[in-house]
Short mmCIF file of C-alpha atoms and ligand atoms in Angstrom, two decimals:
data_model
loop_
_atom_site.label_atom_id
_atom_site.label_comp_id
_atom_site.label_asym_id
_atom_site.label_seq_id
_atom_site.Cartn_x
_atom_site.Cartn_y
_atom_site.Cartn_z
CA MET A 275 125.27 84.08 98.87
CA LYS A 276 122.06 83.73 96.83
CA GLU A 277 121.29 80.27 95.51
CA ARG A 278 122.51 79.79 91.96
CA VAL A 279 119.71 79.58 89.37
CA TRP A 280 120.35 77.16 86.52
CA ILE A 281 118.25 77.80 83.45
CA LYS A 282 116.67 74.94 81.51
CA ASP A 283 117.50 75.02 77.81
CA GLU A 284 115.99 72.50 75.40
CA GLY A 285 119.19 72.00 73.43
CA ILE A 286 121.31 71.38 76.51
CA GLU A 287 118.70 69.09 78.09
CA ARG A 288 118.14 66.99 74.97
CA GLY A 289 121.87 66.61 74.34
CA ALA A 290 122.51 65.71 77.97
CA GLU A 291 120.10 62.77 77.76
CA LYS A 292 122.57 61.06 75.42
CA LEU A 293 125.67 61.57 77.56
CA THR A 294 127.51 58.77 79.34
CA PRO A 295 130.36 59.15 81.87
CA GLU A 296 132.76 57.52 79.36
CA ARG A 297 131.82 59.90 76.55
CA ILE A 298 132.20 62.95 78.76
CA GLU A 299 135.62 61.84 80.03
CA LYS A 300 136.92 60.89 76.60
CA THR A 301 135.75 64.15 74.98
CA ILE A 302 137.12 66.41 77.69
CA ASN A 303 140.52 64.72 77.60
CA GLN A 304 140.59 64.70 73.81
CA VAL A 305 140.04 68.47 73.67
CA LEU A 306 142.29 69.36 76.59
CA ASP A 307 145.13 67.05 75.52
CA ASN A 308 145.00 67.40 71.76
CA GLU A 309 143.55 70.84 71.05
CA ALA A 310 144.53 73.03 74.00
CA GLY A 311 148.26 72.49 74.37
CA SER A 312 150.75 74.58 76.27
CA ARG A 313 148.67 77.75 76.36
CA LEU A 314 146.12 76.23 78.72
CA LYS A 315 148.88 74.62 80.82
CA ALA A 316 150.66 77.97 81.14
CA TYR A 317 147.44 79.75 82.17
CA VAL A 318 146.49 77.14 84.74
CA GLU A 319 149.98 77.03 86.23
CA THR A 320 150.38 80.82 86.26
CA CYS A 321 147.08 82.01 87.70
CA ALA A 322 147.74 83.30 91.21
CA HIS A 323 144.01 83.36 92.11
CA CYS A 324 144.51 87.02 92.99
CA GLY A 325 141.11 88.10 91.67
CA LEU A 326 142.43 91.26 90.03
CA CYS A 327 140.47 90.37 86.91
CA SER A 328 137.14 90.35 88.78
CA GLU A 329 136.59 94.11 88.74
CA ALA A 330 136.99 94.05 84.96
CA CYS A 331 133.98 91.83 84.34
CA HIS A 332 130.54 93.39 83.86
CA PHE A 333 128.87 90.14 84.97
CA TYR A 334 130.67 90.26 88.32
CA LEU A 335 130.04 93.98 88.83
CA SER A 336 126.39 93.80 87.81
CA ARG A 337 125.69 90.71 89.95
CA ASP A 338 126.71 92.45 93.19
CA ARG A 339 130.24 91.07 93.05
CA ASP A 340 129.08 87.46 93.29
CA PRO A 341 132.38 85.55 92.89
CA ARG A 342 130.65 82.90 90.74
CA PHE A 343 130.39 85.54 88.00
CA SER A 344 134.02 86.66 88.24
CA PRO A 345 136.32 85.60 85.40
CA VAL A 346 138.26 83.21 87.56
CA GLY A 347 135.01 81.96 89.17
CA LYS A 348 133.86 80.93 85.70
CA VAL A 349 137.09 79.04 85.16
CA LYS A 350 136.75 77.31 88.53
CA GLN A 351 133.22 76.19 87.72
CA THR A 352 134.30 74.74 84.39
CA ILE A 353 137.75 73.91 83.14
CA TRP A 354 139.66 73.70 86.42
CA GLU A 355 137.22 71.12 87.70
CA MET A 356 137.54 69.17 84.45
CA LEU A 357 141.32 69.22 84.74
CA ASP A 358 141.26 68.37 88.42
CA LYS A 359 138.96 65.39 87.91
CA LYS A 360 140.76 64.37 84.70
CA GLY A 361 137.46 64.53 82.81
CA LYS A 362 135.51 62.41 85.31
CA VAL A 363 132.68 64.92 85.79
CA SER A 364 128.92 64.34 85.84
CA THR A 365 126.28 65.17 83.25
CA GLU A 366 124.83 67.72 85.69
CA PHE A 367 128.23 69.39 85.97
CA MET A 368 128.53 69.56 82.17
CA LYS A 369 125.07 71.17 81.83
CA GLN A 370 126.10 73.87 84.29
CA ALA A 371 129.53 74.32 82.68
CA VAL A 372 127.85 75.00 79.31
CA GLN A 373 125.62 77.62 80.85
CA VAL A 374 128.60 79.36 82.42
CA ALA A 375 130.85 79.27 79.37
CA GLN A 376 128.22 79.90 76.71
CA THR A 377 125.91 82.39 78.42
CA GLU A 378 127.87 84.07 81.23
CA CYS A 379 130.97 85.17 79.34
CA ASN A 380 130.87 87.48 76.33
CA MET A 381 134.46 86.60 75.43
CA CYS A 382 134.98 90.35 75.41
CA ARG A 383 138.52 90.03 76.79
CA ARG A 384 138.25 93.01 79.09
CA CYS A 385 139.54 90.90 81.97
CA VAL A 386 142.71 89.94 80.05
CA GLN A 387 143.85 93.54 80.25
CA TYR A 388 143.60 93.58 84.04
CA CYS A 389 145.41 90.29 84.69
CA PRO A 390 149.10 90.89 85.51
CA PHE A 391 149.93 87.73 83.52
CA GLY A 392 147.62 88.40 80.58
CA ILE A 393 145.64 85.22 81.18
CA ASP A 394 142.95 84.93 78.55
CA ILE A 395 139.78 83.73 80.29
CA ALA A 396 137.86 83.96 77.01
CA TYR A 397 140.20 81.36 75.53
CA MET A 398 139.43 78.99 78.38
CA MET A 399 135.70 79.56 77.91
CA SER A 400 136.15 78.78 74.22
CA LEU A 401 137.65 75.41 75.17
CA VAL A 402 134.59 74.62 77.31
CA ARG A 403 132.41 75.56 74.35
CA ARG A 404 134.45 73.27 72.12
CA ILE A 405 133.84 70.40 74.55
CA SER A 406 130.11 71.25 74.66
CA HIS A 407 129.97 71.23 70.88
CA LYS A 408 131.58 67.80 70.72
CA LEU A 409 129.19 66.54 73.39
CA GLU A 410 126.24 68.08 71.47
CA ILE A 411 124.98 70.07 74.45
CA THR A 412 124.98 73.56 72.93
CA PRO A 413 122.05 75.90 73.78
CA LEU A 414 119.20 75.46 71.30
CA TYR A 415 118.96 78.94 69.74
CA ILE A 416 122.65 79.44 68.97
CA GLN A 417 122.86 75.87 67.67
CA ASP A 418 120.00 76.63 65.32
CA THR A 419 122.00 79.59 64.00
CA ALA A 420 125.05 77.38 63.53
CA HIS A 421 122.81 74.91 61.64
CA SER A 422 121.67 77.74 59.39
CA HIS A 423 125.34 78.46 58.62
CA SER A 424 125.95 74.85 57.70
CA ALA A 425 122.79 74.42 55.60
CA THR A 426 122.79 77.77 53.77
CA MET A 427 126.25 79.29 54.47
CA ASN A 428 124.50 82.25 56.08
CA GLN A 429 123.30 82.92 59.58
CA MET A 430 119.61 83.58 58.93
CA TRP A 431 118.39 80.85 56.55
CA VAL A 432 118.36 83.49 53.76
CA LYS A 433 117.63 81.69 50.48
CA ASP A 434 119.74 82.46 47.41
CA ASP A 435 116.92 84.25 45.57
CA GLU A 436 115.89 86.07 48.74
CA TRP A 437 119.39 87.55 48.96
CA ILE A 438 119.29 88.84 45.36
CA ASP A 439 115.76 90.09 45.91
CA ALA A 440 116.83 92.09 48.99
CA LEU A 441 119.66 93.72 47.01
CA HIS A 442 117.37 94.60 44.07
CA TRP A 443 114.80 96.03 46.46
CA GLN A 444 117.42 98.21 48.17
CA GLU A 445 118.81 99.30 44.80
CA ASP A 446 115.33 100.33 43.64
CA GLU A 447 114.81 102.34 46.83
CA MET A 448 118.20 104.02 46.46
CA ARG A 449 117.56 104.95 42.83
CA GLU A 450 114.61 107.09 43.86
CA GLU A 451 117.16 109.30 45.58
CA LEU A 452 120.27 108.59 43.48
CA PRO A 453 118.93 107.68 40.01
CA ASN A 454 122.23 106.43 38.55
CA ALA A 455 123.39 104.47 41.59
CA ARG A 456 123.77 100.69 41.43
CA ILE A 457 124.48 97.77 43.70
CA PRO A 458 126.89 96.03 41.31
CA LEU A 459 126.56 92.25 41.54
CA GLU A 460 129.33 89.85 40.52
CA LYS A 461 131.57 92.54 39.03
CA GLU A 462 134.83 90.70 38.45
CA GLY A 463 137.99 92.72 39.00
CA ALA A 464 136.30 95.39 41.15
CA GLU A 465 138.50 96.91 43.81
CA ILE A 466 136.18 96.11 46.72
CA MET A 467 133.89 93.23 47.67
CA TYR A 468 131.41 94.48 50.25
CA SER A 469 130.17 91.80 52.64
CA VAL A 470 127.53 91.95 55.37
CA ILE A 471 126.08 89.71 58.07
CA GLY A 472 123.01 87.51 57.63
CA PRO A 473 120.58 89.73 59.57
CA GLU A 474 121.07 92.67 57.14
CA PRO A 475 118.95 91.30 54.26
CA LYS A 476 116.43 89.97 56.81
CA PHE A 477 115.94 92.76 59.35
CA ARG A 478 118.17 95.73 58.68
CA THR A 479 118.00 96.13 54.93
CA GLN A 480 118.27 99.92 55.19
CA LEU A 481 121.93 99.43 56.14
CA ILE A 482 122.58 97.90 52.70
CA TYR A 483 120.92 100.91 51.10
CA GLN A 484 122.96 103.35 53.18
CA ALA A 485 126.28 101.58 52.54
CA ALA A 486 125.50 101.39 48.81
CA ALA A 487 124.70 105.11 48.74
CA ILE A 488 128.03 105.88 50.45
CA MET A 489 129.93 103.63 47.99
CA ASN A 490 128.24 105.29 45.01
CA GLU A 491 128.65 108.87 46.16
CA ALA A 492 132.30 108.20 47.07
CA GLY A 493 132.86 106.86 43.55
CA MET A 494 134.04 103.41 44.67
CA ASP A 495 134.68 100.52 42.30
CA TRP A 496 132.82 97.86 44.26
CA THR A 497 130.71 94.75 44.05
CA MET A 498 128.64 92.32 46.08
CA PRO A 499 128.50 88.57 45.44
CA ALA A 500 125.33 86.95 44.13
CA THR A 501 126.30 83.58 45.58
CA PRO A 502 126.72 82.13 49.08
CA GLY A 503 129.87 83.62 50.57
CA TRP A 504 128.24 87.05 50.97
CA ASP A 505 127.66 86.54 54.71
CA ASN A 506 130.75 87.30 56.80
CA SER A 507 129.18 86.38 60.16
CA ASP A 508 130.05 83.32 62.16
CA MET A 509 128.17 81.90 65.11
CA ALA A 510 130.00 78.58 64.65
CA MET A 511 133.03 80.43 66.08
CA TYR A 512 131.08 80.85 69.30
CA THR A 513 129.63 77.35 69.55
CA GLY A 514 133.07 75.77 69.32
CA ASP A 515 132.36 74.30 65.87
CA SER A 516 135.78 75.06 64.41
CA GLU A 517 135.19 72.86 61.37
CA MET A 518 132.11 74.85 60.35
CA MET A 519 133.89 78.11 61.08
CA GLY A 520 136.67 77.05 58.69
CA ARG A 521 134.15 76.25 55.95
CA LEU A 522 132.48 79.64 56.34
CA LYS A 523 135.66 81.69 56.31
CA ARG A 524 137.08 79.72 53.38
CA LEU A 525 133.94 80.37 51.32
CA HIS A 526 134.01 84.08 52.14
CA PHE A 527 137.60 84.42 50.95
CA GLU A 528 137.06 82.11 47.96
CA THR A 529 134.15 84.30 46.86
CA ALA A 530 136.38 87.40 47.02
CA ALA A 531 139.12 85.53 45.13
CA ARG A 532 136.64 84.41 42.45
CA LEU A 533 135.60 88.03 41.97
CA ARG A 534 139.32 89.01 41.82
CA VAL A 535 138.80 91.96 44.17
CA LYS A 536 141.71 93.71 45.89
CA LYS A 537 140.10 93.91 49.32
CA ILE A 538 137.03 92.99 51.33
CA VAL A 539 135.18 95.77 53.14
CA MET A 540 132.94 94.47 55.90
CA GLY A 541 129.85 96.16 57.30
CA GLU A 542 129.52 97.33 60.90
CA CYS A 543 129.82 94.09 62.86
CA GLY A 544 132.29 93.14 65.57
CA HIS A 545 132.13 89.36 65.86
CA ALA A 546 132.17 88.88 62.08
CA PHE A 547 135.30 91.00 61.88
CA ARG A 548 136.95 88.92 64.65
CA SER A 549 136.05 85.74 62.80
CA VAL A 550 137.60 87.01 59.57
CA TYR A 551 140.74 88.85 60.70
CA ASP A 552 141.63 86.66 63.65
CA THR A 553 140.02 83.33 64.47
CA GLY A 554 138.88 81.96 61.12
CA ASN A 555 142.12 82.35 59.24
CA ARG A 556 144.07 80.76 62.10
CA VAL A 557 141.71 77.77 62.14
CA LEU A 558 142.43 77.44 58.43
CA GLY A 559 146.16 77.56 59.12
CA TRP A 560 146.69 80.93 57.44
CA ARG A 561 148.93 83.39 59.28
CA MET A 562 147.29 86.32 57.55
CA PRO A 563 143.99 86.66 55.65
CA PRO A 564 144.72 85.93 51.97
CA ILE A 565 142.89 89.10 50.90
CA PRO A 566 143.05 92.30 53.00
CA VAL A 567 139.97 92.82 55.15
CA VAL A 568 138.83 96.29 56.22
CA HIS A 569 136.14 97.02 58.81
CA ALA A 570 133.58 99.71 57.90
CA LEU A 571 135.00 102.03 60.59
CA GLU A 572 138.39 102.06 58.93
CA PHE A 573 136.88 102.29 55.49
CA TYR A 574 134.84 105.38 56.44
CA TRP A 575 137.97 106.93 57.98
CA ASP A 576 139.84 106.36 54.68
CA LEU A 577 136.99 107.88 52.65
CA LEU A 578 136.89 110.94 54.87
CA ASN A 579 140.64 111.45 54.86
CA GLU A 580 140.90 110.96 51.11
CA GLY A 581 138.16 113.57 50.63
CA LYS A 582 135.86 111.01 48.97
CA ILE A 583 133.05 111.82 51.37
CA LYS A 584 132.37 115.32 52.62
CA VAL A 585 130.25 116.65 55.45
CA ALA A 586 127.17 118.49 54.19
CA LYS A 587 125.51 119.11 57.55
CA LEU A 588 126.38 118.39 61.16
CA PHE A 589 124.53 116.00 63.43
CA GLU A 590 124.04 118.55 66.20
CA GLU A 591 122.38 116.39 68.83
CA PRO A 592 124.85 115.25 71.54
CA VAL A 593 126.09 111.71 70.94
CA THR A 594 128.21 109.15 72.71
CA PHE A 595 130.15 106.24 71.20
CA HIS A 596 130.20 102.58 72.27
CA ASP A 597 133.54 100.91 71.47
CA PRO A 598 132.81 97.35 70.31
CA CYS A 599 135.34 94.94 71.84
CA ASN A 600 136.11 93.12 68.64
CA VAL A 601 137.08 96.19 66.65
CA VAL A 602 138.62 98.19 69.49
CA ARG A 603 140.22 95.80 72.01
CA GLY A 604 140.68 93.37 69.14
CA ARG A 605 141.90 95.69 66.44
CA GLY A 606 142.59 99.18 67.85
CA LEU A 607 140.19 101.16 65.65
CA HIS A 608 139.05 103.50 68.44
CA GLU A 609 140.85 106.69 67.33
CA LYS A 610 139.84 106.31 63.70
CA ALA A 611 136.25 105.82 64.85
CA ARG A 612 136.41 108.98 66.94
CA GLU A 613 137.82 111.03 64.06
CA VAL A 614 134.86 110.05 61.89
CA VAL A 615 132.34 110.62 64.68
CA ARG A 616 133.78 114.05 65.51
CA ALA A 617 133.76 115.10 61.84
CA PHE A 618 129.97 114.65 61.75
CA CYS A 619 128.97 115.07 65.40
CA PRO A 620 130.42 118.19 67.05
CA ASN A 621 128.71 117.43 70.37
CA PHE A 622 130.50 114.21 71.18
CA ILE A 623 130.52 113.05 74.81
CA GLU A 624 132.74 110.14 75.86
CA MET A 625 131.24 107.43 78.02
CA THR A 626 133.46 106.35 80.91
CA PRO A 627 135.35 104.06 80.73
CA ASN A 628 135.99 104.12 77.01
CA ARG A 629 138.17 102.86 74.18
CA GLU A 630 139.79 99.52 75.08
CA HIS A 631 138.43 99.83 78.63
CA ASN A 632 134.81 100.05 77.53
CA TYR A 633 132.32 97.55 78.96
CA CYS A 634 130.84 94.99 76.62
CA CYS A 635 127.17 95.25 75.67
CA ALA A 636 126.61 91.71 77.09
CA ALA A 637 125.37 90.43 73.74
CA GLY A 638 128.76 89.39 72.43
CA GLY A 639 130.44 86.02 72.31
CA GLY A 640 127.18 84.53 71.03
CA VAL A 641 125.38 85.20 74.34
CA ILE A 642 122.47 87.06 72.72
CA ASN A 643 122.18 84.25 70.21
CA CYS A 644 121.43 81.81 73.05
CA GLY A 645 117.98 83.35 72.84
CA PRO A 646 114.99 83.96 75.12
CA PRO A 647 115.82 81.43 77.87
CA PHE A 648 118.87 83.48 78.83
CA LYS A 649 117.63 87.00 78.07
CA ASN A 650 116.79 88.05 81.64
CA SER A 651 120.07 86.75 82.97
CA ARG A 652 121.94 88.60 80.20
CA VAL A 653 120.37 92.00 80.79
CA GLU A 654 120.63 91.65 84.57
CA SER A 655 124.31 90.95 84.06
CA ASN A 656 124.95 94.32 82.51
CA ARG A 657 123.56 96.86 84.92
CA VAL A 658 126.96 98.59 84.78
CA LYS A 659 126.47 99.24 81.08
CA ALA A 660 123.11 100.89 81.78
CA GLU A 661 124.73 103.08 84.42
CA GLN A 662 127.58 103.93 82.07
CA LEU A 663 125.17 104.95 79.28
CA GLN A 664 122.96 106.96 81.61
CA ALA A 665 125.90 108.88 83.07
CA THR A 666 126.65 110.40 79.65
CA GLY A 667 123.36 112.33 79.80
CA VAL A 668 122.96 112.04 76.01
CA LYS A 669 120.13 110.49 74.02
CA VAL A 670 122.01 109.09 71.04
CA CYS A 671 124.60 106.32 71.17
CA ILE A 672 126.58 105.32 68.09
CA ALA A 673 127.48 101.62 68.14
CA PRO A 674 129.19 100.27 65.01
CA CYS A 675 128.31 96.61 65.61
CA HIS A 676 125.14 94.60 65.05
CA ASN A 677 125.47 92.50 68.19
CA CYS A 678 126.15 95.60 70.27
CA HIS A 679 122.91 97.08 68.93
CA GLY A 680 121.01 93.97 70.01
CA GLY A 681 122.58 93.96 73.48
CA LEU A 682 122.27 97.70 74.04
CA GLU A 683 118.64 97.79 72.84
CA ASP A 684 117.74 95.22 75.51
CA ILE A 685 119.59 97.18 78.19
CA ILE A 686 117.96 100.45 77.15
CA HIS A 687 114.55 98.76 77.38
CA LYS A 688 115.17 96.96 80.70
CA TYR A 689 116.66 99.96 82.51
CA LYS A 690 114.25 102.43 80.86
CA LEU A 691 116.96 104.65 79.38
CA ASP A 692 115.91 107.50 77.14
CA MET A 693 118.38 106.69 74.39
CA GLN A 694 118.40 105.67 70.75
CA LEU A 695 121.08 103.74 68.89
CA LYS A 696 122.66 104.51 65.56
CA PHE A 697 125.17 102.88 63.27
CA LEU A 698 127.99 105.13 62.08
CA GLY A 699 127.03 104.56 58.43
CA GLU A 700 123.55 105.84 59.23
CA ILE A 701 124.96 109.19 60.47
CA ILE A 702 127.34 109.45 57.50
CA TYR A 703 124.56 108.69 55.03
CA ASP A 704 122.29 111.32 56.62
CA CYS A 705 124.93 114.06 56.84
CA MET A 706 127.28 113.62 53.86
CA GLU A 707 127.24 115.55 50.60
CA LYS A 708 125.26 113.67 47.93
CA PRO A 709 126.08 115.47 44.68
CA ASN A 710 124.12 112.94 42.60
CA ALA A 711 120.91 113.09 44.62
CA VAL A 712 117.72 114.43 43.05
S1 SF4 B 1880 135.92 87.86 78.74
FE1 SF4 B 1880 134.54 89.55 79.35
S2 SF4 B 1880 132.64 88.54 79.99
FE2 SF4 B 1880 134.27 86.96 79.92
S3 SF4 B 1880 135.03 86.86 81.99
FE3 SF4 B 1880 136.34 88.30 80.89
S4 SF4 B 1880 135.41 90.33 81.25
FE4 SF4 B 1880 133.89 88.78 81.84
S1 SF4 B 1881 143.40 85.30 85.77
FE1 SF4 B 1881 145.05 86.75 86.32
S2 SF4 B 1881 144.03 88.41 87.45
FE2 SF4 B 1881 142.60 86.70 87.37
S3 SF4 B 1881 142.92 85.56 89.28
FE3 SF4 B 1881 144.28 84.62 87.75
S4 SF4 B 1881 146.23 85.70 87.90
FE4 SF4 B 1881 144.72 86.94 89.01
S1 SF4 B 1882 128.73 92.48 70.99
FE1 SF4 B 1882 129.85 94.35 70.84
S2 SF4 B 1882 130.46 94.96 72.91
FE2 SF4 B 1882 129.74 92.86 73.03
S3 SF4 B 1882 131.57 91.50 72.71
FE3 SF4 B 1882 130.81 91.87 70.69
S4 SF4 B 1882 131.80 93.67 69.97
FE4 SF4 B 1882 132.02 93.58 72.20
#
């Protein structure tokens, strides 16, 4: 077996300098005793070490079936050792455990489906991340993102006036094509609040334009907030900072409540959707989100089926579709997504495997947000995704998730694939009827 390479990360190294054996032991036991409960106990006592989950994990498959990258191998290198030693583990062990849990698991939950007992490895990795957060040994880049959330309530240090400015700019651009279209800000009582993730006003502003054009041409009664609470993303969920995650999700819902909207429609992002429909509301103690939340995929499906958007021209080039874990394994939106794709793209080729069996892009679970130190390891760990994309033989892949775009772009570059990525909204915007366009 090749020698294991441990990557040096400034955040982990600096935090580790302040660790003591007592602090490590106390923190581990505090989390495992008080926050984990019977679920962890059941998983640990049930696992038969059969290894059936290994073949499900893209890290394991891409790293030549090295058992250290198998789901259960990750558990052995982290939480089982902590339990076995009752928290008496070294600083060096903790540094390695963070790397495994934070950068070698996308929390994509593919392996859960292949375990005969439904053991959720991602949950166990989230406990290790929680311990790392409390020990302040989180990788530097993702911690910086979590700091941005706590200082600005958005992921990208977008200032309040910068946010408004980005919306005005996109509205101006849109009005050249659709002169009467608006991006309505702070419209109380609108039916829909549209929320996006922090990178949209920073790097992918055209997505705001496209979504706004779709809303306007479909005749929606919608609004966007002018205040913090507009960003639905949540890297705190992935650093184990549950307190910050709660603050973010509460503000998002409070903003929608203040605007008295009937539902929140979220842009094309997977992790943000998971944080809003699943993790965040449970951290806040809510069984269900207080205001219905709809992912863009489902929203587009509704618009199409209600005849609010119509196909003007077909996207003839062959396309494939990447099922993001958090909206497909997590929420079952795969058939609705396909109906929309097929309506616009007659030459649709499935990648194999697909739907809930699709491989993750390797960006998810905050792994891409751990930044440059871990980039090579991340792309090397998803050779199977490159092979899966290449086998389709097509040059366009639709991926309705920001993180997936980031992860897939890196894989396309590394493995020299001749492929471009698109969001679903981009195809709809290009191909739908625009009766109000000049
Ligand atoms: S959750 Fe995904 S990345 Fe993590 S061990 Fe399971 S299959 Fe691998
Ligand atoms: S997690 Fe499930 S599939 Fe994996 S080794 Fe344990 S029992 Fe087997
Ligand atoms: S980034 Fe995309 S493919 Fe990867 S875990 Fe998230 S949703 Fe899944």
